[in-house]
CSV table of C-alpha atoms and ligand atoms in Angstrom, one decimal:
chain,number,residue,atom,x,y,z
A,397,UNK,CA,0.1,0.0,-0.2
A,398,UNK,CA,0.8,3.7,0.0
A,399,UNK,CA,-0.3,6.8,1.7
A,400,UNK,CA,-1.1,8.8,-1.5
A,401,UNK,CA,-4.8,9.9,0.1
A,402,UNK,CA,-6.2,7.6,2.6
A,403,UNK,CA,-8.0,4.9,0.4
A,404,UNK,CA,-5.3,2.4,-0.2
A,405,UNK,CA,-4.3,2.3,3.4
A,406,UNK,CA,-8.0,1.9,4.4
A,407,UNK,CA,-8.3,-1.0,2.0
A,408,UNK,CA,-5.0,-2.8,3.1
A,409,UNK,CA,-6.4,-2.4,6.7
A,410,UNK,CA,-9.8,-4.1,5.8
A,411,UNK,CA,-8.0,-7.0,4.0
A,412,UNK,CA,-5.9,-7.2,6.8
A,413,UNK,CA,-9.0,-7.6,9.0
A,414,UNK,CA,-10.4,-10.2,6.7
A,415,UNK,CA,-7.3,-12.2,7.0
A,416,UNK,CA,-7.3,-12.3,10.5
A,417,UNK,CA,-7.5,-15.8,12.2
A,418,UNK,CA,-6.6,-17.1,8.6
A,419,UNK,CA,-3.2,-15.6,8.0
A,420,UNK,CA,-0.7,-13.3,9.3
A,421,UNK,CA,-0.8,-9.9,7.4
A,422,UNK,CA,2.1,-7.6,7.1
A,423,UNK,CA,2.1,-4.2,5.5
A,424,UNK,CA,4.9,-2.8,3.3
A,425,UNK,CA,4.3,0.7,2.0
A,426,UNK,CA,6.5,0.2,-0.8
A,427,UNK,CA,6.2,3.5,-2.3
A,428,UNK,CA,6.7,5.8,0.5
A,429,UNK,CA,9.4,3.8,2.9
A,430,UNK,CA,11.3,1.5,0.1
A,431,UNK,CA,11.3,3.6,-3.2
A,432,UNK,CA,14.2,5.6,-4.0
A,433,UNK,CA,14.1,9.6,-4.0
A,434,UNK,CA,12.2,11.1,-4.9
A,435,UNK,CA,9.5,8.5,-6.0
A,436,UNK,CA,9.6,8.0,-2.1
A,437,UNK,CA,7.9,11.6,-2.3
A,438,UNK,CA,5.2,11.1,-4.4
A,439,UNK,CA,2.1,10.1,-1.8
A,440,UNK,CA,3.3,13.7,-0.1
A,441,UNK,CA,2.4,15.7,-3.2
A,442,UNK,CA,-0.8,13.7,-3.9
A,443,UNK,CA,-2.6,16.2,-1.9
A,444,UNK,CA,-0.9,19.6,-2.8
A,445,UNK,CA,-0.7,18.5,-6.6
A,446,UNK,CA,-4.7,17.6,-6.7
A,447,UNK,CA,-5.9,20.6,-5.0
A,448,UNK,CA,-3.6,23.2,-6.8
A,449,UNK,CA,-3.1,21.4,-10.3
A,450,UNK,CA,-5.9,19.4,-11.0
A,451,UNK,CA,-4.8,19.5,-14.5
A,452,UNK,CA,-1.7,18.0,-14.3
A,453,UNK,CA,-2.7,15.1,-12.3
A,454,UNK,CA,-5.2,14.3,-15.0
A,455,UNK,CA,-2.5,14.8,-17.8
A,456,UNK,CA,-0.4,12.3,-15.7
A,457,UNK,CA,-3.4,10.1,-15.5
A,458,UNK,CA,-3.7,10.4,-19.2
A,459,UNK,CA,-0.1,10.0,-20.2
A,460,UNK,CA,-0.8,6.6,-18.2
A,461,UNK,CA,-3.5,5.5,-20.4
A,462,UNK,CA,-1.3,3.0,-22.6
A,463,UNK,CA,0.1,0.0,-21.4
A,464,UNK,CA,2.8,-0.2,-24.0
A,465,UNK,CA,3.9,3.7,-22.6
A,466,UNK,CA,3.6,2.0,-19.2
A,467,UNK,CA,5.6,-0.9,-20.1
A,468,UNK,CA,8.4,1.4,-21.3
A,469,UNK,CA,8.3,3.4,-18.0
A,470,UNK,CA,8.3,0.3,-16.0
A,471,UNK,CA,11.5,-1.0,-18.2
A,472,UNK,CA,13.3,2.0,-17.6
A,473,UNK,CA,12.5,2.1,-13.7
A,474,UNK,CA,13.1,-1.4,-13.1
A,475,UNK,CA,17.2,-1.1,-12.5
A,476,UNK,CA,16.7,1.9,-10.6
A,477,UNK,CA,14.0,0.4,-8.0
A,478,UNK,CA,14.6,-3.8,-8.2
A,479,UNK,CA,17.3,-3.7,-5.3
A,480,UNK,CA,15.4,-1.6,-2.6
A,481,UNK,CA,12.1,-3.1,-3.7
A,482,UNK,CA,13.5,-6.9,-3.7
A,483,UNK,CA,15.1,-6.5,-0.4
A,484,UNK,CA,12.0,-5.2,1.2
A,485,UNK,CA,9.6,-7.9,-0.2
A,486,UNK,CA,11.7,-10.8,0.4
A,487,UNK,CA,12.6,-10.2,3.7
A,488,UNK,CA,9.2,-11.0,4.7
A,489,UNK,CA,9.1,-14.2,2.6
A,490,UNK,CA,5.2,-14.0,1.7
A,491,UNK,CA,3.3,-16.8,0.4
A,492,UNK,CA,0.7,-14.5,-0.8
A,493,UNK,CA,1.1,-10.6,-1.6
A,494,UNK,CA,-2.0,-8.4,-2.1
A,495,UNK,CA,-1.3,-5.0,-3.5
A,496,UNK,CA,-3.9,-2.2,-2.9
A,497,UNK,CA,-1.9,0.6,-5.5
A,498,UNK,CA,-1.6,1.0,-8.9
A,499,UNK,CA,2.2,2.0,-8.8
A,500,UNK,CA,3.0,-1.2,-6.9
A,501,UNK,CA,1.8,-3.6,-9.5
A,502,UNK,CA,4.8,-4.3,-12.3
A,503,UNK,CA,7.8,-3.4,-10.3
A,504,UNK,CA,7.4,-5.5,-7.3
A,505,UNK,CA,5.8,-8.6,-9.1
A,506,UNK,CA,8.9,-8.4,-10.8
A,507,UNK,CA,11.2,-8.0,-8.4
A,508,UNK,CA,9.6,-10.7,-6.5
A,509,UNK,CA,10.1,-13.1,-9.1
A,510,UNK,CA,13.3,-12.1,-10.1
A,511,UNK,CA,14.0,-13.3,-6.7
A,512,UNK,CA,12.8,-16.5,-7.2
A,513,UNK,CA,9.9,-16.1,-5.1
A,514,UNK,CA,6.8,-17.7,-6.8
A,515,UNK,CA,3.8,-16.1,-4.0
A,516,UNK,CA,0.6,-15.5,-5.6
A,517,UNK,CA,0.1,-11.5,-6.3
A,518,UNK,CA,-3.4,-10.5,-6.2
A,519,UNK,CA,-4.4,-6.8,-7.4
A,520,UNK,CA,-7.0,-5.1,-5.6
A,521,UNK,CA,-8.3,-2.1,-7.5
A,522,UNK,CA,-9.4,0.6,-5.2
A,523,UNK,CA,-10.8,3.3,-8.3
A,524,UNK,CA,-14.1,1.5,-8.9
A,525,UNK,CA,-15.5,2.7,-12.0
A,526,UNK,CA,-12.6,4.7,-14.0
A,527,UNK,CA,-9.2,3.2,-13.1
A,528,UNK,CA,-6.4,4.3,-14.3
A,529,UNK,CA,-4.3,1.9,-16.9
A,530,UNK,CA,-1.6,1.7,-14.3
A,531,UNK,CA,-3.6,-0.8,-12.1
A,532,UNK,CA,-3.5,-3.3,-14.7
A,533,UNK,CA,-0.3,-5.5,-14.9
A,534,UNK,CA,-1.2,-8.6,-17.4
A,535,UNK,CA,1.2,-10.9,-15.4
A,536,UNK,CA,-0.6,-10.8,-11.6
A,537,UNK,CA,-2.0,-13.5,-11.0
A,538,UNK,CA,-5.5,-12.4,-10.1
A,539,UNK,CA,-7.0,-8.8,-10.4
A,540,UNK,CA,-9.7,-7.9,-8.4
A,541,UNK,CA,-12.3,-5.0,-9.7
A,542,UNK,CA,-15.5,-3.5,-8.1
A,543,UNK,CA,-17.6,-3.3,-11.3
A,544,UNK,CA,-18.0,-4.1,-14.6
A,545,UNK,CA,-16.9,-0.7,-15.8
A,546,UNK,CA,-13.5,-1.5,-14.3
A,547,UNK,CA,-13.1,-4.9,-15.9
A,548,UNK,CA,-13.6,-3.7,-19.1
A,549,UNK,CA,-10.8,-1.3,-18.4
A,550,UNK,CA,-8.7,-4.1,-17.5
A,551,UNK,CA,-9.6,-6.2,-20.6
A,552,UNK,CA,-8.6,-3.3,-22.7
A,553,UNK,CA,-4.9,-3.3,-20.9
A,554,UNK,CA,-4.2,-6.8,-21.9
A,555,UNK,CA,-5.8,-8.9,-18.8
A,556,UNK,CA,-6.3,-12.2,-19.4
A,557,UNK,CA,-10.1,-12.5,-18.7
A,558,UNK,CA,-10.0,-15.2,-16.5
A,559,UNK,CA,-7.8,-13.5,-14.1
A,560,UNK,CA,-10.1,-10.3,-13.3
A,561,UNK,CA,-12.7,-10.7,-11.1
A,562,UNK,CA,-15.6,-8.4,-10.0
A,563,UNK,CA,-15.9,-8.4,-6.3
A,564,UNK,CA,-16.1,-5.0,-5.0
A,565,UNK,CA,-14.4,-2.2,-3.0
A,566,UNK,CA,-13.2,-3.6,0.6
A,567,UNK,CA,-14.4,-1.5,3.8
A,568,UNK,CA,-13.1,-1.8,7.3
A,569,UNK,CA,-15.3,-4.0,9.4
A,570,UNK,CA,-16.1,-0.8,11.5
A,571,UNK,CA,-18.7,0.4,8.9
A,572,UNK,CA,-20.2,-2.8,8.6
A,573,UNK,CA,-20.5,-2.7,12.5
A,574,UNK,CA,-22.1,0.8,12.3
A,575,UNK,CA,-25.1,0.4,9.8
A,576,UNK,CA,-28.3,0.6,11.9
A,577,UNK,CA,-26.9,2.3,14.5
A,578,UNK,CA,-29.1,5.3,15.9
A,579,UNK,CA,-27.9,8.4,14.6
A,580,UNK,CA,-28.7,10.6,18.1
A,581,UNK,CA,-26.9,8.1,20.1
A,582,UNK,CA,-23.8,8.4,17.9
A,583,UNK,CA,-23.6,12.3,18.0
A,584,UNK,CA,-24.1,11.9,21.7
A,585,UNK,CA,-21.2,9.2,22.0
A,586,UNK,CA,-19.1,12.1,19.6
A,587,UNK,CA,-19.6,14.8,22.4
A,588,UNK,CA,-22.1,16.3,20.1
A,589,UNK,CA,-25.6,18.0,20.5
A,590,UNK,CA,-27.8,14.6,19.8
A,591,UNK,CA,-30.9,15.9,18.5
A,592,UNK,CA,-29.2,18.2,15.8
A,593,UNK,CA,-29.2,16.5,12.7
A,594,UNK,CA,-25.4,16.4,11.6
A,595,UNK,CA,-23.9,17.3,8.1
A,596,UNK,CA,-20.4,16.0,7.5
A,597,UNK,CA,-17.8,17.5,5.3
A,598,UNK,CA,-15.0,15.5,4.1
A,599,UNK,CA,-12.1,15.6,1.4
A,600,UNK,CA,-10.8,12.0,1.5
A,601,UNK,CA,-7.5,11.8,3.5
A,602,UNK,CA,-5.5,14.5,2.1
A,603,UNK,CA,-8.0,17.0,2.9
A,604,UNK,CA,-9.0,17.6,-0.9
A,605,UNK,CA,-11.4,19.9,-2.9
A,606,UNK,CA,-12.9,23.4,-1.7
A,607,UNK,CA,-13.8,23.1,1.6
A,608,UNK,CA,-14.0,26.4,3.2
A,609,UNK,CA,-16.2,28.1,0.4
A,610,UNK,CA,-18.6,24.8,0.1
A,611,UNK,CA,-18.6,24.5,4.3
A,612,UNK,CA,-19.4,28.7,4.3
A,613,UNK,CA,-22.0,28.7,2.0
A,614,UNK,CA,-24.1,25.8,3.6
A,615,UNK,CA,-23.6,27.1,6.8
A,616,UNK,CA,-25.2,30.3,6.1
A,617,UNK,CA,-27.7,28.7,4.1
A,618,UNK,CA,-28.9,26.5,6.9
A,619,UNK,CA,-28.7,29.1,9.5
A,620,UNK,CA,-30.5,31.5,7.5
A,621,UNK,CA,-33.6,29.2,7.1
A,622,UNK,CA,-33.3,28.5,10.8
A,623,UNK,CA,-32.8,24.8,10.2
A,624,UNK,CA,-31.6,23.7,13.4
A,625,UNK,CA,-28.3,21.4,12.0
A,626,UNK,CA,-24.8,21.2,13.0
A,627,UNK,CA,-21.8,20.6,10.7
A,628,UNK,CA,-18.4,18.9,11.3
A,629,UNK,CA,-15.5,19.2,8.8
A,630,UNK,CA,-12.8,16.7,8.5
A,631,UNK,CA,-9.6,17.9,7.1
A,632,UNK,CA,-8.2,14.7,6.9
A,633,UNK,CA,-4.2,15.4,7.0
A,634,UNK,CA,-4.3,19.1,5.6
A,635,UNK,CA,-3.4,20.8,8.7
A,636,UNK,CA,-3.4,24.5,6.8
A,637,UNK,CA,-7.3,23.7,6.0
A,638,UNK,CA,-7.8,22.3,9.5
A,639,UNK,CA,-6.3,25.4,11.1
A,640,UNK,CA,-7.8,27.6,8.6
A,641,UNK,CA,-11.4,26.1,9.4
A,642,UNK,CA,-11.0,26.4,12.8
A,643,UNK,CA,-10.6,29.9,12.8
A,644,UNK,CA,-13.7,30.8,11.1
A,645,UNK,CA,-16.7,32.5,12.7
A,646,UNK,CA,-19.7,30.0,12.2
A,647,UNK,CA,-23.1,30.9,12.3
A,648,UNK,CA,-24.3,27.6,13.6
A,649,UNK,CA,-22.1,24.9,15.8
A,650,UNK,CA,-19.5,23.6,14.0
A,651,UNK,CA,-16.9,21.0,14.7
A,652,UNK,CA,-13.5,20.8,12.9
A,653,UNK,CA,-10.9,17.6,13.0
A,654,UNK,CA,-8.2,16.7,11.6
A,655,UNK,CA,-7.6,13.0,10.6
A,656,UNK,CA,-10.0,10.8,12.8
A,657,UNK,CA,-9.3,7.2,13.0
A,658,UNK,CA,-13.1,6.8,13.9
A,659,UNK,CA,-14.8,7.6,10.9
A,660,UNK,CA,-17.4,5.0,10.9
A,661,UNK,CA,-18.7,6.6,13.9
A,662,UNK,CA,-18.4,10.1,12.0
A,663,UNK,CA,-20.5,8.6,9.2
A,664,UNK,CA,-23.1,6.9,11.3
A,665,UNK,CA,-23.7,9.8,13.1
A,666,UNK,CA,-24.4,12.0,10.3
A,667,UNK,CA,-27.7,12.6,8.2
A,668,UNK,CA,-26.0,13.8,4.6
A,669,UNK,CA,-22.0,13.2,3.6
A,670,UNK,CA,-20.4,16.1,1.5
A,671,UNK,CA,-17.3,15.1,0.0
A,672,UNK,CA,-15.3,14.7,-3.5
A,673,UNK,CA,-15.8,11.2,-5.3
A,674,UNK,CA,-13.4,9.4,-2.8
A,675,UNK,CA,-13.9,5.7,-3.7
A,676,UNK,CA,-13.3,4.7,-0.1
A,677,UNK,CA,-15.2,7.2,1.3
A,678,UNK,CA,-18.5,6.4,-1.0
A,679,UNK,CA,-18.3,2.9,-0.2
A,680,UNK,CA,-18.1,3.6,3.8
A,681,UNK,CA,-21.2,6.1,3.2
A,682,UNK,CA,-23.0,3.4,1.3
A,683,UNK,CA,-22.0,0.6,4.0
A,684,UNK,CA,-23.6,2.6,6.8
A,685,UNK,CA,-26.6,4.5,4.8
A,686,UNK,CA,-25.6,7.7,4.5
A,687,UNK,CA,-27.0,9.9,1.3
A,688,UNK,CA,-24.1,11.9,-0.2
A,689,UNK,CA,-23.5,15.1,-1.8
A,690,UNK,CA,-20.6,15.1,-4.2
A,691,UNK,CA,-19.0,18.6,-4.7
A,692,UNK,CA,-16.0,17.5,-7.0
A,693,UNK,CA,-13.7,14.7,-8.2
A,694,UNK,CA,-10.1,13.7,-9.2
A,695,UNK,CA,-10.2,14.4,-13.0
A,696,UNK,CA,-9.9,11.0,-14.8
A,697,UNK,CA,-9.7,8.4,-11.7
A,698,UNK,CA,-12.8,9.5,-9.7
A,699,UNK,CA,-14.8,11.1,-12.8
A,700,UNK,CA,-17.0,7.5,-13.0
A,701,UNK,CA,-17.7,7.7,-9.0
A,702,UNK,CA,-19.6,10.4,-9.6
A,703,UNK,CA,-22.1,8.5,-12.3
A,704,UNK,CA,-22.4,5.7,-9.9
A,705,UNK,CA,-23.5,7.7,-6.9
A,706,UNK,CA,-25.8,9.2,-9.4
A,707,UNK,CA,-26.9,5.9,-11.0
A,708,UNK,CA,-27.0,4.2,-7.6
A,709,UNK,CA,-29.9,7.0,-6.4
A,710,UNK,CA,-27.8,7.3,-3.1
A,711,UNK,CA,-26.6,11.0,-4.0
A,712,UNK,CA,-26.5,14.2,-6.3
A,713,UNK,CA,-23.4,15.8,-7.5
A,714,UNK,CA,-23.2,19.8,-7.3
A,715,UNK,CA,-20.1,21.1,-7.8
A,716,UNK,CA,-21.2,25.3,-7.3
A,717,UNK,CA,-21.3,26.3,-3.5
A,718,UNK,CA,-24.8,28.3,-4.1
A,719,UNK,CA,-26.5,25.2,-5.2
A,720,UNK,CA,-24.9,22.7,-3.1
A,721,UNK,CA,-26.2,25.1,-0.3
A,722,UNK,CA,-29.5,25.4,-1.5
A,723,UNK,CA,-29.8,21.7,-1.8
A,724,UNK,CA,-28.5,20.8,1.4
A,725,UNK,CA,-30.9,23.7,2.7
A,726,UNK,CA,-33.8,21.8,0.7
A,727,UNK,CA,-33.2,18.5,2.2
A,728,UNK,CA,-32.8,19.3,5.9
A,729,UNK,CA,-36.5,21.3,5.5
A,730,UNK,CA,-39.1,19.5,7.7
A,731,UNK,CA,-40.9,16.8,6.0
A,732,UNK,CA,-38.8,16.6,2.6
A,733,UNK,CA,-38.4,13.0,1.9
A,734,UNK,CA,-35.3,13.2,-0.4
A,735,UNK,CA,-32.3,12.2,2.5
A,736,UNK,CA,-34.2,9.5,3.7
A,737,UNK,CA,-34.9,8.2,0.3
A,738,UNK,CA,-31.0,8.3,-0.7
A,739,UNK,CA,-30.2,7.0,2.3
A,740,UNK,CA,-32.0,3.7,1.4
A,741,UNK,CA,-30.5,3.5,-2.1
A,742,UNK,CA,-27.3,4.0,-0.2
A,743,UNK,CA,-28.0,1.0,1.9
A,744,UNK,CA,-29.0,-1.2,-1.0
A,745,UNK,CA,-25.6,-0.1,-3.4
A,746,UNK,CA,-23.4,-1.6,0.0
A,747,UNK,CA,-21.2,-4.6,-0.3
A,748,UNK,CA,-20.2,-4.7,3.7
A,749,UNK,CA,-18.4,-8.2,2.8
A,750,UNK,CA,-16.4,-7.3,0.4
A,751,UNK,CA,-13.2,-7.7,1.8
A,752,UNK,CA,-14.2,-11.2,3.1
A,753,UNK,CA,-14.7,-12.2,-0.4
A,754,UNK,CA,-11.6,-10.9,-2.0
A,755,UNK,CA,-9.9,-12.6,1.1
A,756,UNK,CA,-11.6,-15.7,0.1
A,757,UNK,CA,-10.7,-15.4,-3.9
A,758,UNK,CA,-6.8,-14.5,-2.9
A,759,UNK,CA,-6.3,-17.3,-0.2
A,760,UNK,CA,-8.0,-19.7,-2.9
A,761,UNK,CA,-5.0,-19.0,-4.9
A,762,UNK,CA,-2.5,-20.8,-2.2
A,763,UNK,CA,-1.7,-24.3,-4.0
A,764,UNK,CA,-2.9,-26.4,-0.6
A,765,UNK,CA,-5.5,-23.8,0.1
A,766,UNK,CA,-8.0,-24.3,-3.0
A,767,UNK,CA,-10.1,-26.9,-1.3
A,768,UNK,CA,-10.2,-25.3,2.2
A,769,UNK,CA,-11.3,-22.1,1.5
A,770,UNK,CA,-15.0,-21.3,1.3
A,771,UNK,CA,-16.3,-17.7,0.6
A,772,UNK,CA,-18.8,-17.6,3.3
A,773,UNK,CA,-19.5,-14.2,5.8
A,774,UNK,CA,-17.6,-15.8,8.6
A,775,UNK,CA,-15.4,-18.5,7.3
A,776,UNK,CA,-13.4,-21.1,10.2
A,777,UNK,CA,-9.9,-20.0,10.5
A,778,UNK,CA,-7.8,-22.8,8.4
A,779,UNK,CA,-4.0,-22.6,8.1
A,780,UNK,CA,-1.4,-19.8,8.9
A,781,UNK,CA,0.0,-17.8,5.7
A,782,UNK,CA,2.5,-15.3,5.6
A,783,UNK,CA,0.4,-12.6,3.4
A,784,UNK,CA,1.9,-8.9,2.2
A,785,UNK,CA,-0.6,-6.6,1.7
A,786,UNK,CA,2.0,-4.1,-0.5
B,509,LIG,N1,-10.3,8.7,6.0
B,509,LIG,C1,-10.1,8.7,7.7
B,509,LIG,N2,-9.9,9.4,8.3
B,509,LIG,C2,-10.2,10.8,8.0
B,509,LIG,C3,-10.3,11.0,6.5
B,509,LIG,C4,-10.0,9.8,6.1
B,509,LIG,O1,-10.0,7.5,8.0
B,509,LIG,O2,-9.8,11.9,8.8
B,509,LIG,C5,-10.6,7.5,5.5
B,509,LIG,C6,-11.9,7.4,5.0
B,509,LIG,O3,-12.4,7.0,5.7
B,509,LIG,C7,-11.2,6.7,3.7
B,509,LIG,C8,-10.2,7.3,3.2
B,509,LIG,O4,-9.5,7.6,4.6
B,509,LIG,O5,-11.2,4.8,4.1
B,509,LIG,C9,-9.9,8.1,2.0
B,509,LIG,O6,-10.1,7.6,0.7
B,509,LIG,P1,-11.0,7.7,-0.7
B,509,LIG,O7,-10.5,6.6,-1.6
B,509,LIG,O8,-12.3,8.6,-0.4
B,509,LIG,O9,-10.0,9.0,-0.8
B,509,LIG,P2,-8.7,9.4,-1.1
B,509,LIG,O10,-8.2,9.7,0.1
B,509,LIG,O11,-7.7,8.3,-1.1
B,509,LIG,O12,-8.0,10.4,-1.9
């Protein structure tokens, strides 16, 4: 995995949770902790780059839209990174490798095989609808995608159809546990006024998007309409954003936070989530049954997520702050049925057992496991294997 945004780490954690009792999971952050300079700084650049130069990020996405071009890049980078990657991976002597990052396919797999390790290599694609081609390296043993649209991209990239399975986006178990929790109790447990409906704003792990201008417009509109609500804004790892928001005078109760570990509790307490189209966050909102107002997306990789939200009925896209604020005020007006309807669609779109099913499919690749691993919600523990989530 790697810490560009928060979604890759969340996916890795969800898979490690699903492995518990069946295999020993080890996290290896190849990009941030083992790649040579300047590759080891790419994750730190993700938030600032997407916030300040989304056009450049999109250009990179488009430049990687050809498997042939990617192969040239991979060939050029391999001699440079291979030594460090091999050392980090082979030291763990994995029986199975599960990768959740598009930049950690080709080079780790080549390094592993070059060192004589034949452990099955599985890629779990965490961009559910419009993934970059970089996710798809034909030599992997199994590639897990979330939708038929992503599978089509995989096949365009030259993947063997028998190695691409559609399962879903893995979500940490806290989100499944939070399904159906009563919102006033959830708010009270977070120290919030329990009876005031909660609007939750996030921008992924890196605090991406125009959160101040959106939050200001929404707060003003709700206060003007005398709708007794409250807001919580989670700035993730974006500390300047957090400080900026904490210094604002707000016309209604607003809680501003940095990175929170208990995201499931915040979602379970919320009546509406306002976010960029981050795949992890959207899958978690579906899992908890929270409707979503999507106010932005990272060009390329998150564009398809907007369509997914709207077609599932769990939310709406509105990127203009005034329009977003008007919708929020309309939905929280007494008697408006929209939030309840979207919440039901969100719950219907949830795949709380995706991590479990992915782990079952991955463990079935182990030579002596194919007949012992069954894909049920709570399979009994079987043997102990060493699994790397890279
Ligand atoms: N997240 C979190 N705490 C925070 C902010 C984000 O745990 O304070 C998690 C969130 O629950 C989700 C992930 O970070 O699992 C964000 O992933 P997403 O795919 O939505 O966007 P990314 O950050 O990767 O761009």
